[in-house]
XYZ file of C-alpha atoms in Angstrom:
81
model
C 49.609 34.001 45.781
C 47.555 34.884 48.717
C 48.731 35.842 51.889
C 48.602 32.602 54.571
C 45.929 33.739 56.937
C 45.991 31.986 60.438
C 42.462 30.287 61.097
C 42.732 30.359 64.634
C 41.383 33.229 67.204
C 45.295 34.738 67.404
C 46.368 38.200 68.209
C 48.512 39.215 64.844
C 51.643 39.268 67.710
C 51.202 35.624 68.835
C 53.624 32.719 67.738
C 52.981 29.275 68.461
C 55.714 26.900 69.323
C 55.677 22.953 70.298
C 57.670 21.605 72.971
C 59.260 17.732 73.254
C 59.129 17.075 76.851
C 61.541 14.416 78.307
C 60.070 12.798 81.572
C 56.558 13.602 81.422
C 55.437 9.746 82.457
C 51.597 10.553 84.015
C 48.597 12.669 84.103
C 50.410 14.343 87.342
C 53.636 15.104 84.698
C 51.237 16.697 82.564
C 49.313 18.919 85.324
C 52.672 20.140 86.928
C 53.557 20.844 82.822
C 50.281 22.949 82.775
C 51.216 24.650 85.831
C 54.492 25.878 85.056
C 53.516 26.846 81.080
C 50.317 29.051 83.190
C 52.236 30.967 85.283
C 54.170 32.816 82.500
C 52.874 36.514 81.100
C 51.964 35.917 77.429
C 51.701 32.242 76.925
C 48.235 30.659 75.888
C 48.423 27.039 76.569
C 46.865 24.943 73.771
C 47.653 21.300 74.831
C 49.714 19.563 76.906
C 49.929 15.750 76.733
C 52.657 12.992 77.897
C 55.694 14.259 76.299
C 54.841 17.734 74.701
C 53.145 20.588 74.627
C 51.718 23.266 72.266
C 51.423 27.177 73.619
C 50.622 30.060 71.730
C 53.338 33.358 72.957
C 53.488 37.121 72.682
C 57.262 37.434 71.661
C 57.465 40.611 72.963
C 56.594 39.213 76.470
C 58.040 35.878 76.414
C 60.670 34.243 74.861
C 60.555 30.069 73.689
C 63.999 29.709 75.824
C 61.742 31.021 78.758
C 58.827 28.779 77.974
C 61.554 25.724 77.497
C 62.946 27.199 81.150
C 60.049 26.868 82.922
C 59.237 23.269 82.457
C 62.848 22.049 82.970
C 62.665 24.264 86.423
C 59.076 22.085 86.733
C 61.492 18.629 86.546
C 61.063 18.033 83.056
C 63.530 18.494 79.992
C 62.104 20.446 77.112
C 63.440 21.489 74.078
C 62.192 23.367 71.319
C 60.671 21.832 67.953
């Protein structure tokens, strides 16, 4: 079988990871979301809408706990899917 070759403009250390996002109820839930997921080293947001988000992550940077971390420190309970 050939080798499953990610389509997507990805450095070969990137992981992507989705997020379900409890209390996300706005477009203002969603910006403070994109805040928080911005200011961490090594994650690439790729979308964040009312109640989850999708981030690309260079695990030797960042962790998902971390990324989870931040948006519950945002307000916001996140777990991993």
């Amino acid at each position: 079988a050939e080798p499953y070759l990610e389509t997507q403009a990805m450095s070969s250390t990137s992981n992507r990871t989705t997020l379900s996002i409890t209390g996300m109820t706005c477009g203002h839930c969603v910006s403070a979301v994109k805040q928080a997921l911005g200011e961490l080293n090594g994650v690439t947001i790729e979308q964040v809408a009312i109640g989850s988000a999708t981030v690309q992550y260079d695990p030797a940077v960042v962790q998902p706990s971390a990324i989870a971390d931040a948006v519950s420190d945002a307000g916001y309970t996140a777990s991993i899917n």
